[in-house]
Amino acid sequence: MKTITLIILSIIVCACFSDNKNLPHGTEIISVDVNKVSQDASSFLEKIEIVPLETNDLSLLFRCNKVLYDRTTDMYVIYTSDQIVYTFSGTGEYIANSKNMMGQGPEEYIMVLDINLNPYLKGIDMLNPYGTIYTYSHTFELLTKRKFKPEFPVNYLMALDNNNYIFTNPFIWTDQEVSFVNLETHKVVSANYEGTISGNNMAHSCFYHVGENYYFVPFGLNYYFYQIDPKEKKLIPAVYLDFGDYEIKEDGLPGRAWGKRTNSDKERDEITRETIERDQFLRKSDNIIPLLKFLDNDYVYVYLAKTDKGFGSHYIYNRKRKEGFLLKEGKPFLMYPCFGIVDNILLSICEPDIVHKVVDRKLMSTEEIHKMETLKEDDNPVILKYYLK
């Protein structure tokens, strides 16, 4: 009888291990409970502050595609849909914009798809998809302009040191992979990853520099966070989000999630059709999808929704206390989707007329409430700072 019990126990253990996709040893597994709503915001938030971004003729923002915060210089860097980059101080004062650097001149840029902070050159990297990286100062003096010849167009980047970068490619040309490129030797190494079930078009970052470590967070529906190994040129599963019964399985879904390497235009058209088919299917389904996710050493943040329009849920996990908090359907309050975390501060950006809807006044000082109440509808967007406990 004892032997039979041990056998059954072994089977259960193996089954649980299999359900977690045979994750490598050391992968942090975070169980996400999408039903246990936190009742009191003060149980996980210390306070809420706002930073109105200065509004003047030079600083007017149009559809913010990407927002970065540079801790070293206490500065926000904002990339808009018209491919202009703006810089603001940590307290919201306008610094400069890149409008005068758009053009055909030797120090000007053409067609930028992504930006990122470059701590090694102390500037802002701006990426042309055909292999040119412009690095500007925060007031947009050109620091350096470097070129390489990518196998396919590239669309997101992060510097790993002075000469080494990591890039992503548009899904239509490659499988799930990233490219490591040395700009000095022009050596390119590709590394694959797993887990993408479907795409989504919610703009956000995919590369993160956290302390001494680098991370890649795949776009689309994917439950993994990967740590980047710059020396070995590979991706290592670091965190896995376990949604239990709410995890979306690839089996039975129509279409496909990603592309493949092919020289056939016909096959690429078919890949595009199939990825759209799956994406549209999931948009119409009742599944809960992690649209945004990022981390630092102490926290993991996940924005969940059934579509990329409207307000969804937020899951905040304290990695040291092994404790998670969920905001759902406006309870305990309506929170706005975040773009990053600095220390214990979740950062978001929203239009001024929405701010009063996405804060909890009980967590705001009299001064912060006054700043909020003096906002005007035609002002620039506002940075929201949610301070985590």
CSV table of N, CA and C in Angstrom, one decimal, residues 137-212:
chain,number,residue,atom,x,y,z
A,137,SER,N,22.0,63.2,-27.7
A,137,SER,CA,21.9,63.7,-26.3
A,137,SER,C,20.5,64.0,-26.0
A,138,HIS,N,20.2,64.3,-24.7
A,138,HIS,CA,18.8,64.6,-24.3
A,138,HIS,C,18.3,65.9,-24.9
A,139,THR,N,19.3,66.7,-25.4
A,139,THR,CA,18.9,68.0,-26.1
A,139,THR,C,19.0,67.8,-27.6
A,140,PHE,N,19.3,66.6,-28.1
A,140,PHE,CA,19.3,66.2,-29.5
A,140,PHE,C,20.5,66.7,-30.3
A,141,GLU,N,21.6,66.7,-29.7
A,141,GLU,CA,22.9,66.8,-30.5
A,141,GLU,C,23.3,65.4,-30.8
A,142,LEU,N,23.7,65.2,-32.1
A,142,LEU,CA,24.1,63.8,-32.5
A,142,LEU,C,25.4,63.4,-31.8
A,143,LEU,N,25.4,62.3,-31.1
A,143,LEU,CA,26.6,61.8,-30.4
A,143,LEU,C,27.3,60.8,-31.4
A,144,THR,N,26.5,60.0,-32.0
A,144,THR,CA,27.1,59.0,-33.0
A,144,THR,C,26.0,58.5,-33.9
A,145,LYS,N,26.5,58.0,-35.1
A,145,LYS,CA,25.6,57.4,-36.1
A,145,LYS,C,26.3,56.2,-36.6
A,146,ARG,N,25.7,55.0,-36.4
A,146,ARG,CA,26.3,53.8,-36.8
A,146,ARG,C,25.4,52.9,-37.6
A,147,LYS,N,26.0,52.2,-38.5
A,147,LYS,CA,25.2,51.4,-39.4
A,147,LYS,C,25.6,49.9,-39.4
A,148,PHE,N,24.6,49.0,-39.8
A,148,PHE,CA,24.9,47.6,-40.0
A,148,PHE,C,23.9,47.2,-41.0
A,149,LYS,N,24.1,46.0,-41.6
A,149,LYS,CA,23.2,45.4,-42.6
A,149,LYS,C,22.4,44.3,-42.0
A,150,PRO,N,21.2,44.5,-41.6
A,150,PRO,CA,20.4,43.4,-41.0
A,150,PRO,C,19.9,42.5,-42.1
A,151,GLU,N,19.7,41.2,-41.7
A,151,GLU,CA,19.2,40.2,-42.7
A,151,GLU,C,17.8,40.6,-43.0
A,152,PHE,N,17.0,41.1,-42.1
A,152,PHE,CA,15.7,41.6,-42.3
A,152,PHE,C,15.5,42.9,-41.5
A,153,PRO,N,14.5,43.7,-41.8
A,153,PRO,CA,14.3,44.9,-41.1
A,153,PRO,C,14.3,44.6,-39.6
A,154,VAL,N,14.7,45.6,-38.8
A,154,VAL,CA,14.6,45.4,-37.3
A,154,VAL,C,13.7,46.5,-36.7
A,155,ASN,N,13.0,46.1,-35.6
A,155,ASN,CA,12.0,47.1,-35.1
A,155,ASN,C,12.2,47.4,-33.7
A,156,TYR,N,12.9,46.7,-32.8
A,156,TYR,CA,13.2,47.1,-31.4
A,156,TYR,C,14.6,46.9,-31.1
A,157,LEU,N,15.2,47.7,-30.2
A,157,LEU,CA,16.6,47.5,-29.9
A,157,LEU,C,16.9,47.8,-28.4
A,158,MET,N,18.1,47.3,-28.0
A,158,MET,CA,18.6,47.7,-26.7
A,158,MET,C,20.1,47.5,-26.7
A,159,ALA,N,20.9,48.5,-26.2
A,159,ALA,CA,22.3,48.4,-26.2
A,159,ALA,C,22.7,47.5,-25.0
A,160,LEU,N,23.7,46.5,-25.3
A,160,LEU,CA,24.2,45.6,-24.2
A,160,LEU,C,25.5,46.1,-23.7
A,161,ASP,N,26.2,46.9,-24.5
A,161,ASP,CA,27.5,47.6,-24.1
A,161,ASP,C,27.8,48.6,-25.2
A,162,ASN,N,29.0,49.1,-25.3
A,162,ASN,CA,29.3,50.1,-26.3
A,162,ASN,C,29.0,49.7,-27.8
A,163,ASN,N,29.3,48.4,-28.0
A,163,ASN,CA,29.2,47.9,-29.4
A,163,ASN,C,28.1,46.9,-29.7
A,164,ASN,N,27.7,46.2,-28.6
A,164,ASN,CA,26.8,45.1,-28.8
A,164,ASN,C,25.3,45.5,-28.5
A,165,TYR,N,24.4,45.0,-29.4
A,165,TYR,CA,23.0,45.3,-29.3
A,165,TYR,C,22.2,44.0,-29.5
A,166,ILE,N,20.9,44.1,-29.0
A,166,ILE,CA,20.0,43.1,-29.3
A,166,ILE,C,18.8,43.7,-30.0
A,167,PHE,N,18.2,43.0,-31.0
A,167,PHE,CA,17.1,43.5,-31.9
A,167,PHE,C,16.1,42.4,-32.0
A,168,THR,N,14.9,42.9,-32.3
A,168,THR,CA,13.8,42.0,-32.8
A,168,THR,C,13.5,42.3,-34.2
A,169,ASN,N,12.9,41.3,-34.9
A,169,ASN,CA,12.5,41.5,-36.3
A,169,ASN,C,11.0,41.4,-36.4
A,170,PRO,N,10.4,42.0,-37.4
A,170,PRO,CA,8.9,41.9,-37.6
A,170,PRO,C,8.6,40.4,-37.8
A,171,PHE,N,7.5,39.9,-37.3
A,171,PHE,CA,7.2,38.5,-37.2
A,171,PHE,C,7.1,37.9,-38.6
A,172,ILE,N,6.8,38.6,-39.6
A,172,ILE,CA,6.5,38.0,-40.9
A,172,ILE,C,7.7,37.3,-41.5
A,173,TRP,N,8.9,37.8,-41.1
A,173,TRP,CA,10.2,37.2,-41.8
A,173,TRP,C,10.8,36.1,-41.0
A,174,THR,N,10.6,36.1,-39.7
A,174,THR,CA,11.4,35.1,-38.8
A,174,THR,C,10.5,34.4,-37.9
A,175,ASP,N,11.0,33.3,-37.3
A,175,ASP,CA,10.3,32.6,-36.3
A,175,ASP,C,10.5,33.4,-35.0
A,176,GLN,N,10.2,32.9,-33.9
A,176,GLN,CA,10.4,33.6,-32.6
A,176,GLN,C,11.9,33.6,-32.3
A,177,GLU,N,12.5,34.8,-32.6
A,177,GLU,CA,13.9,34.9,-32.5
A,177,GLU,C,14.3,36.4,-32.3
A,178,VAL,N,15.5,36.6,-31.7
A,178,VAL,CA,16.1,37.9,-31.6
A,178,VAL,C,17.5,37.8,-32.2
A,179,SER,N,18.0,39.0,-32.5
A,179,SER,CA,19.4,39.0,-33.1
A,179,SER,C,20.3,39.8,-32.2
A,180,PHE,N,21.5,39.2,-31.9
A,180,PHE,CA,22.6,39.8,-31.3
A,180,PHE,C,23.5,40.4,-32.4
A,181,VAL,N,23.9,41.6,-32.3
A,181,VAL,CA,24.7,42.2,-33.4
A,181,VAL,C,25.8,43.0,-32.7
A,182,ASN,N,27.1,42.8,-33.2
A,182,ASN,CA,28.2,43.6,-32.8
A,182,ASN,C,28.4,44.6,-33.9
A,183,LEU,N,28.3,45.9,-33.6
A,183,LEU,CA,28.4,46.9,-34.6
A,183,LEU,C,29.8,47.1,-35.1
A,184,GLU,N,30.8,46.6,-34.3
A,184,GLU,CA,32.2,46.8,-34.7
A,184,GLU,C,32.6,45.7,-35.7
A,185,THR,N,32.2,44.5,-35.4
A,185,THR,CA,32.6,43.3,-36.2
A,185,THR,C,31.6,43.0,-37.2
A,186,HIS,N,30.3,43.5,-37.0
A,186,HIS,CA,29.2,43.1,-37.8
A,186,HIS,C,28.8,41.7,-37.7
A,187,LYS,N,29.2,41.0,-36.6
A,187,LYS,CA,28.9,39.6,-36.4
A,187,LYS,C,27.4,39.6,-35.9
A,188,VAL,N,26.6,38.6,-36.4
A,188,VAL,CA,25.2,38.5,-36.0
A,188,VAL,C,25.0,37.1,-35.5
A,189,VAL,N,24.3,37.0,-34.3
A,189,VAL,CA,23.9,35.7,-33.8
A,189,VAL,C,22.4,35.7,-33.5
A,190,SER,N,21.7,34.7,-34.0
A,190,SER,CA,20.3,34.7,-33.7
A,190,SER,C,20.0,33.7,-32.5
A,191,ALA,N,19.0,34.1,-31.7
A,191,ALA,CA,18.6,33.2,-30.6
A,191,ALA,C,17.1,33.1,-30.6
A,192,ASN,N,16.6,31.8,-30.4
A,192,ASN,CA,15.2,31.6,-30.4
A,192,ASN,C,14.6,31.5,-29.0
A,193,TYR,N,13.3,31.7,-29.0
A,193,TYR,CA,12.6,31.6,-27.7
A,193,TYR,C,11.2,30.9,-28.0
A,194,GLU,N,10.5,30.6,-27.0
A,194,GLU,CA,9.2,29.9,-27.1
A,194,GLU,C,8.1,30.6,-26.5
A,195,GLY,N,6.9,30.1,-26.7
A,195,GLY,CA,5.7,30.5,-25.9
A,195,GLY,C,4.7,31.4,-26.5
A,196,THR,N,5.0,32.0,-27.7
A,196,THR,CA,4.0,33.0,-28.2
A,196,THR,C,2.8,32.2,-28.8
A,197,ILE,N,1.7,32.6,-28.3
A,197,ILE,CA,0.4,31.9,-28.8
A,197,ILE,C,-0.3,32.8,-29.7
A,198,SER,N,-0.2,34.1,-29.6
A,198,SER,CA,-0.9,35.1,-30.5
A,198,SER,C,-0.2,36.4,-30.3
A,199,GLY,N,-0.5,37.3,-31.3
A,199,GLY,CA,0.0,38.7,-31.2
A,199,GLY,C,-1.0,39.6,-30.6
A,200,ASN,N,-0.6,40.8,-30.3
A,200,ASN,CA,-1.5,41.9,-30.1
A,200,ASN,C,-0.8,43.2,-30.5
A,201,ASN,N,-1.5,44.3,-30.6
A,201,ASN,CA,-0.9,45.5,-31.2
A,201,ASN,C,-0.7,46.6,-30.1
A,202,MET,N,-0.8,46.2,-28.8
A,202,MET,CA,-0.6,47.3,-27.8
A,202,MET,C,0.8,47.6,-27.7
A,203,ALA,N,1.2,48.9,-27.9
A,203,ALA,CA,2.6,49.3,-28.0
A,203,ALA,C,3.2,49.3,-26.6
A,204,HIS,N,4.4,48.7,-26.5
A,204,HIS,CA,5.1,48.7,-25.2
A,204,HIS,C,6.5,48.3,-25.5
A,205,SER,N,7.3,48.3,-24.4
A,205,SER,CA,8.7,47.9,-24.6
A,205,SER,C,8.8,46.3,-24.5
A,206,CYS,N,9.9,45.8,-25.1
A,206,CYS,CA,10.2,44.4,-24.9
A,206,CYS,C,11.5,44.1,-24.3
A,207,PHE,N,12.4,45.1,-24.3
A,207,PHE,CA,13.8,44.9,-23.7
A,207,PHE,C,13.9,45.8,-22.4
A,208,TYR,N,14.4,45.2,-21.3
A,208,TYR,CA,14.6,45.9,-20.1
A,208,TYR,C,15.9,45.7,-19.5
A,209,HIS,N,16.5,46.7,-18.9
A,209,HIS,CA,17.8,46.7,-18.3
A,209,HIS,C,17.5,46.9,-16.8
A,210,VAL,N,17.7,45.8,-16.0
A,210,VAL,CA,17.4,45.9,-14.6
A,210,VAL,C,18.6,45.6,-13.8
A,211,GLY,N,19.2,46.6,-13.2
A,211,GLY,CA,20.4,46.4,-12.4
A,211,GLY,C,21.5,45.9,-13.4
A,212,GLU,N,22.1,44.8,-13.1
A,212,GLU,CA,23.2,44.2,-13.9
A,212,GLU,C,22.6,43.2,-15.0
